[in-house]
């Protein structure tokens, strides 16, 4: 009895698979084209091209671009690969939400952490509140002069040899304090 049920189940599975591969094309009363797998609705049978299968590379993709160095198997600039030839590209100093007293005269030093070392053909520029603060340079240190009191957002951009922006650091928010008559030492 079990063998008979097994044969019946396998036969039913094969018939469902075979029927599911048949697609029919018909037109409804409004003139819309309708595709269905139900032959009872009428229409002509459509021959489908075989499905193209692309094997996986084994690489796990996330929403963030992969950070890798130039020596990796998928070198920067390879088709389909994100451009980031650095393991680390970030603002080291100042730290997020750091405050600067007025005594610093609004001059804020910014230090970048780039590993491995910045390539000769790459440049970095600094954005303050979304605007270019200084032109692109081959450096990891900047000084933003005469910052107005208040909240500011710093971000570094990596430019390739052609001057195209290829990567941005995470934003860092800083606060430059206002002068106070209650704290004249500031």
PDB file of C-alpha atoms in Angstrom:
ATOM      1  CA  UNK A   1       0.000   0.000   0.000  1.00  0.00           C
ATOM      2  CA  UNK A   2       2.850   2.419   0.877  1.00  0.00           C
ATOM      3  CA  UNK A   3       4.518   1.720  -2.468  1.00  0.00           C
ATOM      4  CA  UNK A   4       1.286   2.467  -4.329  1.00  0.00           C
ATOM      5  CA  UNK A   5       0.887   5.780  -2.491  1.00  0.00           C
ATOM      6  CA  UNK A   6       4.518   6.648  -3.221  1.00  0.00           C
ATOM      7  CA  UNK A   7       4.119   5.934  -6.950  1.00  0.00           C
ATOM      8  CA  UNK A   8       0.899   7.969  -7.027  1.00  0.00           C
ATOM      9  CA  UNK A   9       2.581  10.918  -5.259  1.00  0.00           C
ATOM     10  CA  UNK A  10       5.586  10.857  -7.622  1.00  0.00           C
ATOM     11  CA  UNK A  11       3.318  10.642 -10.666  1.00  0.00           C
ATOM     12  CA  UNK A  12       1.168  13.526  -9.439  1.00  0.00           C
ATOM     13  CA  UNK A  13       4.296  15.622  -8.800  1.00  0.00           C
ATOM     14  CA  UNK A  14       5.617  15.030 -12.320  1.00  0.00           C
ATOM     15  CA  UNK A  15       2.251  15.898 -13.880  1.00  0.00           C
ATOM     16  CA  UNK A  16       2.043  19.146 -11.883  1.00  0.00           C
ATOM     17  CA  UNK A  17       5.593  20.091 -12.896  1.00  0.00           C
ATOM     18  CA  UNK A  18       4.874  19.336 -16.549  1.00  0.00           C
ATOM     19  CA  UNK A  19       1.643  21.348 -16.455  1.00  0.00           C
ATOM     20  CA  UNK A  20       3.336  24.274 -14.675  1.00  0.00           C
ATOM     21  CA  UNK A  21       5.772  24.619 -17.584  1.00  0.00           C
ATOM     22  CA  UNK A  22       2.932  25.371 -20.035  1.00  0.00           C
ATOM     23  CA  UNK A  23       2.083  29.062 -20.263  1.00  0.00           C
ATOM     24  CA  UNK A  24      -0.867  30.399 -22.233  1.00  0.00           C
ATOM     25  CA  UNK A  25      -1.349  33.893 -23.674  1.00  0.00           C
ATOM     26  CA  UNK A  26      -4.812  35.407 -23.994  1.00  0.00           C
ATOM     27  CA  UNK A  27      -6.414  38.858 -24.224  1.00  0.00           C
ATOM     28  CA  UNK A  28      -9.169  40.026 -21.845  1.00  0.00           C
ATOM     29  CA  UNK A  29     -12.211  42.197 -22.702  1.00  0.00           C
ATOM     30  CA  UNK A  30     -10.251  45.439 -22.183  1.00  0.00           C
ATOM     31  CA  UNK A  31      -7.505  44.343 -24.578  1.00  0.00           C
ATOM     32  CA  UNK A  32      -4.934  43.571 -21.850  1.00  0.00           C
ATOM     33  CA  UNK A  33      -2.597  40.670 -22.511  1.00  0.00           C
ATOM     34  CA  UNK A  34      -2.884  37.993 -19.819  1.00  0.00           C
ATOM     35  CA  UNK A  35      -0.440  35.141 -19.226  1.00  0.00           C
ATOM     36  CA  UNK A  36      -1.710  32.112 -17.323  1.00  0.00           C
ATOM     37  CA  UNK A  37      -0.874  28.508 -16.600  1.00  0.00           C
ATOM     38  CA  UNK A  38      -4.574  27.559 -16.795  1.00  0.00           C
ATOM     39  CA  UNK A  39      -5.383  26.020 -20.203  1.00  0.00           C
ATOM     40  CA  UNK A  40      -9.143  26.298 -19.517  1.00  0.00           C
ATOM     41  CA  UNK A  41      -9.036  30.088 -20.034  1.00  0.00           C
ATOM     42  CA  UNK A  42      -8.156  29.549 -23.677  1.00  0.00           C
ATOM     43  CA  UNK A  43      -5.446  31.329 -25.584  1.00  0.00           C
ATOM     44  CA  UNK A  44      -2.374  30.131 -27.375  1.00  0.00           C
ATOM     45  CA  UNK A  45       0.449  28.222 -25.719  1.00  0.00           C
ATOM     46  CA  UNK A  46       3.698  30.215 -25.375  1.00  0.00           C
ATOM     47  CA  UNK A  47       7.098  28.555 -25.706  1.00  0.00           C
ATOM     48  CA  UNK A  48       9.449  29.828 -23.030  1.00  0.00           C
ATOM     49  CA  UNK A  49      13.195  30.122 -23.518  1.00  0.00           C
ATOM     50  CA  UNK A  50      15.281  28.167 -21.019  1.00  0.00           C
ATOM     51  CA  UNK A  51      16.166  30.018 -17.841  1.00  0.00           C
ATOM     52  CA  UNK A  52      19.702  31.399 -17.732  1.00  0.00           C
ATOM     53  CA  UNK A  53      21.529  30.321 -14.588  1.00  0.00           C
ATOM     54  CA  UNK A  54      24.584  32.211 -13.363  1.00  0.00           C
ATOM     55  CA  UNK A  55      26.533  30.351 -10.697  1.00  0.00           C
ATOM     56  CA  UNK A  56      27.235  32.193  -7.451  1.00  0.00           C
ATOM     57  CA  UNK A  57      30.792  33.342  -6.779  1.00  0.00           C
ATOM     58  CA  UNK A  58      30.616  32.441  -3.099  1.00  0.00           C
ATOM     59  CA  UNK A  59      31.009  36.143  -2.210  1.00  0.00           C
ATOM     60  CA  UNK A  60      28.449  37.467   0.258  1.00  0.00           C
ATOM     61  CA  UNK A  61      27.104  40.888  -0.686  1.00  0.00           C
ATOM     62  CA  UNK A  62      25.723  43.315   1.892  1.00  0.00           C
ATOM     63  CA  UNK A  63      24.361  46.824   1.535  1.00  0.00           C
ATOM     64  CA  UNK A  64      27.826  48.282   2.175  1.00  0.00           C
ATOM     65  CA  UNK A  65      30.702  48.117  -0.327  1.00  0.00           C
ATOM     66  CA  UNK A  66      33.409  45.655   0.579  1.00  0.00           C
ATOM     67  CA  UNK A  67      36.607  47.186   1.905  1.00  0.00           C
ATOM     68  CA  UNK A  68      39.693  45.556   0.471  1.00  0.00           C
ATOM     69  CA  UNK A  69      43.218  46.379  -0.533  1.00  0.00           C
ATOM     70  CA  UNK A  70      44.633  46.588  -4.042  1.00  0.00           C
ATOM     71  CA  UNK A  71      46.357  43.234  -3.726  1.00  0.00           C
ATOM     72  CA  UNK A  72      43.056  41.403  -3.423  1.00  0.00           C
ATOM     73  CA  UNK A  73      41.851  39.085  -6.144  1.00  0.00           C
ATOM     74  CA  UNK A  74      39.199  41.549  -7.350  1.00  0.00           C
ATOM     75  CA  UNK A  75      41.319  44.639  -7.932  1.00  0.00           C
ATOM     76  CA  UNK A  76      39.791  48.094  -7.809  1.00  0.00           C
ATOM     77  CA  UNK A  77      38.212  49.074 -11.075  1.00  0.00           C
ATOM     78  CA  UNK A  78      37.357  45.504 -12.079  1.00  0.00           C
ATOM     79  CA  UNK A  79      33.905  45.317 -13.654  1.00  0.00           C
ATOM     80  CA  UNK A  80      31.182  44.863 -11.054  1.00  0.00           C
ATOM     81  CA  UNK A  81      33.483  45.547  -8.097  1.00  0.00           C
ATOM     82  CA  UNK A  82      33.135  48.532  -5.750  1.00  0.00           C
ATOM     83  CA  UNK A  83      36.018  51.016  -5.753  1.00  0.00           C
ATOM     84  CA  UNK A  84      37.661  51.038  -2.340  1.00  0.00           C
ATOM     85  CA  UNK A  85      41.340  50.109  -2.358  1.00  0.00           C
ATOM     86  CA  UNK A  86      41.676  50.960   1.352  1.00  0.00           C
ATOM     87  CA  UNK A  87      40.962  48.866   4.417  1.00  0.00           C
ATOM     88  CA  UNK A  88      40.200  52.022   6.386  1.00  0.00           C
ATOM     89  CA  UNK A  89      39.109  55.499   5.265  1.00  0.00           C
ATOM     90  CA  UNK A  90      37.765  57.595   8.144  1.00  0.00           C
ATOM     91  CA  UNK A  91      38.129  60.734  10.228  1.00  0.00           C
ATOM     92  CA  UNK A  92      40.262  59.900  13.279  1.00  0.00           C
ATOM     93  CA  UNK A  93      40.195  63.322  14.866  1.00  0.00           C
ATOM     94  CA  UNK A  94      38.100  65.121  15.937  1.00  0.00           C
ATOM     95  CA  UNK A  95      35.894  62.462  17.437  1.00  0.00           C
ATOM     96  CA  UNK A  96      32.136  62.388  16.895  1.00  0.00           C
ATOM     97  CA  UNK A  97      30.340  65.065  18.972  1.00  0.00           C
ATOM     98  CA  UNK A  98      33.597  66.617  20.186  1.00  0.00           C
ATOM     99  CA  UNK A  99      33.312  70.230  21.390  1.00  0.00           C
ATOM    100  CA  UNK A 100      35.866  72.984  20.727  1.00  0.00           C
ATOM    101  CA  UNK A 101      36.211  76.012  23.021  1.00  0.00           C
ATOM    102  CA  UNK A 102      36.205  79.506  21.577  1.00  0.00           C
ATOM    103  CA  UNK A 103      39.846  79.795  22.700  1.00  0.00           C
ATOM    104  CA  UNK A 104      40.823  77.695  19.694  1.00  0.00           C
ATOM    105  CA  UNK A 105      39.728  80.672  17.520  1.00  0.00           C
ATOM    106  CA  UNK A 106      37.544  78.404  15.437  1.00  0.00           C
ATOM    107  CA  UNK A 107      40.551  76.522  14.030  1.00  0.00           C
ATOM    108  CA  UNK A 108      39.810  72.799  14.014  1.00  0.00           C
ATOM    109  CA  UNK A 109      42.500  70.244  13.132  1.00  0.00           C
ATOM    110  CA  UNK A 110      41.219  67.200  11.213  1.00  0.00           C
ATOM    111  CA  UNK A 111      43.209  63.970  10.925  1.00  0.00           C
ATOM    112  CA  UNK A 112      42.251  61.118   8.619  1.00  0.00           C
ATOM    113  CA  UNK A 113      42.967  57.435   9.082  1.00  0.00           C
ATOM    114  CA  UNK A 114      43.724  55.828   5.721  1.00  0.00           C
ATOM    115  CA  UNK A 115      45.134  52.302   5.579  1.00  0.00           C
ATOM    116  CA  UNK A 116      47.134  51.332   3.584  1.00  0.00           C
ATOM    117  CA  UNK A 117      48.827  54.639   2.841  1.00  0.00           C
ATOM    118  CA  UNK A 118      47.155  57.026   0.375  1.00  0.00           C
ATOM    119  CA  UNK A 119      48.131  56.188  -3.218  1.00  0.00           C
ATOM    120  CA  UNK A 120      50.102  58.783  -5.201  1.00  0.00           C
ATOM    121  CA  UNK A 121      47.308  59.331  -7.734  1.00  0.00           C
ATOM    122  CA  UNK A 122      44.585  59.755  -5.065  1.00  0.00           C
ATOM    123  CA  UNK A 123      43.591  62.969  -3.327  1.00  0.00           C
ATOM    124  CA  UNK A 124      41.399  63.772  -0.339  1.00  0.00           C
ATOM    125  CA  UNK A 125      39.210  66.797   0.235  1.00  0.00           C
ATOM    126  CA  UNK A 126      37.273  67.864   3.291  1.00  0.00           C
ATOM    127  CA  UNK A 127      33.595  68.785   3.401  1.00  0.00           C
ATOM    128  CA  UNK A 128      32.197  71.004   6.142  1.00  0.00           C
ATOM    129  CA  UNK A 129      28.400  70.992   6.366  1.00  0.00           C
ATOM    130  CA  UNK A 130      28.221  69.397   2.900  1.00  0.00           C
ATOM    131  CA  UNK A 131      30.379  72.044   1.198  1.00  0.00           C
ATOM    132  CA  UNK A 132      33.955  71.680   0.009  1.00  0.00           C
ATOM    133  CA  UNK A 133      36.146  73.309   2.643  1.00  0.00           C
ATOM    134  CA  UNK A 134      39.525  72.827   1.000  1.00  0.00           C
ATOM    135  CA  UNK A 135      40.657  71.680  -2.418  1.00  0.00           C
ATOM    136  CA  UNK A 136      41.737  68.085  -2.869  1.00  0.00           C
ATOM    137  CA  UNK A 137      45.229  67.352  -1.600  1.00  0.00           C
ATOM    138  CA  UNK A 138      47.486  64.359  -1.125  1.00  0.00           C
ATOM    139  CA  UNK A 139      47.383  64.524   2.689  1.00  0.00           C
ATOM    140  CA  UNK A 140      45.763  63.031   5.760  1.00  0.00           C
ATOM    141  CA  UNK A 141      45.742  66.259   7.824  1.00  0.00           C
ATOM    142  CA  UNK A 142      43.667  69.416   7.452  1.00  0.00           C
ATOM    143  CA  UNK A 143      43.030  72.542   9.527  1.00  0.00           C
ATOM    144  CA  UNK A 144      39.640  74.163   9.097  1.00  0.00           C
ATOM    145  CA  UNK A 145      40.135  77.827   9.972  1.00  0.00           C
ATOM    146  CA  UNK A 146      37.697  80.314  11.479  1.00  0.00           C
ATOM    147  CA  UNK A 147      34.747  77.991  12.039  1.00  0.00           C
ATOM    148  CA  UNK A 148      31.656  79.787  13.239  1.00  0.00           C
ATOM    149  CA  UNK A 149      30.242  78.772  16.605  1.00  0.00           C
ATOM    150  CA  UNK A 150      27.639  76.021  16.445  1.00  0.00           C
ATOM    151  CA  UNK A 151      27.204  72.487  15.157  1.00  0.00           C
ATOM    152  CA  UNK A 152      29.129  71.343  12.075  1.00  0.00           C
ATOM    153  CA  UNK A 153      29.385  68.082  10.122  1.00  0.00           C
ATOM    154  CA  UNK A 154      32.764  66.992   8.741  1.00  0.00           C
ATOM    155  CA  UNK A 155      33.244  64.406   6.011  1.00  0.00           C
ATOM    156  CA  UNK A 156      36.228  63.379   3.880  1.00  0.00           C
ATOM    157  CA  UNK A 157      35.999  62.458   0.182  1.00  0.00           C
ATOM    158  CA  UNK A 158      38.413  60.205  -1.713  1.00  0.00           C
ATOM    159  CA  UNK A 159      39.119  61.337  -5.286  1.00  0.00           C
ATOM    160  CA  UNK A 160      40.720  59.080  -7.888  1.00  0.00           C
ATOM    161  CA  UNK A 161      43.356  60.115 -10.449  1.00  0.00           C
ATOM    162  CA  UNK A 162      40.717  61.669 -12.724  1.00  0.00           C
ATOM    163  CA  UNK A 163      39.248  63.754  -9.893  1.00  0.00           C
ATOM    164  CA  UNK A 164      36.047  61.724  -9.517  1.00  0.00           C
ATOM    165  CA  UNK A 165      34.691  61.198  -5.990  1.00  0.00           C
ATOM    166  CA  UNK A 166      35.024  57.479  -5.284  1.00  0.00           C
ATOM    167  CA  UNK A 167      34.300  57.202  -1.548  1.00  0.00           C
ATOM    168  CA  UNK A 168      33.134  59.248   1.455  1.00  0.00           C
ATOM    169  CA  UNK A 169      33.945  58.771   5.112  1.00  0.00           C
ATOM    170  CA  UNK A 170      31.238  58.522   7.729  1.00  0.00           C
ATOM    171  CA  UNK A 171      30.154  61.987   8.881  1.00  0.00           C
ATOM    172  CA  UNK A 172      31.507  63.382  12.162  1.00  0.00           C
ATOM    173  CA  UNK A 173      29.526  66.035  14.046  1.00  0.00           C
ATOM    174  CA  UNK A 174      31.473  68.641  16.066  1.00  0.00           C
ATOM    175  CA  UNK A 175      30.489  71.651  18.160  1.00  0.00           C
ATOM    176  CA  UNK A 176      32.326  74.987  18.264  1.00  0.00           C
ATOM    177  CA  UNK A 177      31.323  76.853  21.460  1.00  0.00           C
ATOM    178  CA  UNK A 178      30.287  80.474  21.576  1.00  0.00           C
ATOM    179  CA  UNK A 179      32.050  83.059  23.725  1.00  0.00           C
ATOM    180  CA  UNK A 180      30.513  83.545  27.159  1.00  0.00           C
ATOM    181  CA  UNK A 181      30.842  86.416  29.637  1.00  0.00           C
ATOM    182  CA  UNK A 182      30.372  83.830  32.405  1.00  0.00           C
ATOM    183  CA  UNK A 183      33.503  81.943  31.307  1.00  0.00           C
ATOM    184  CA  UNK A 184      36.046  84.531  30.173  1.00  0.00           C
ATOM    185  CA  UNK A 185      38.871  81.937  30.153  1.00  0.00           C
ATOM    186  CA  UNK A 186      37.219  80.328  27.142  1.00  0.00           C
TER     187      UNK A 186
END
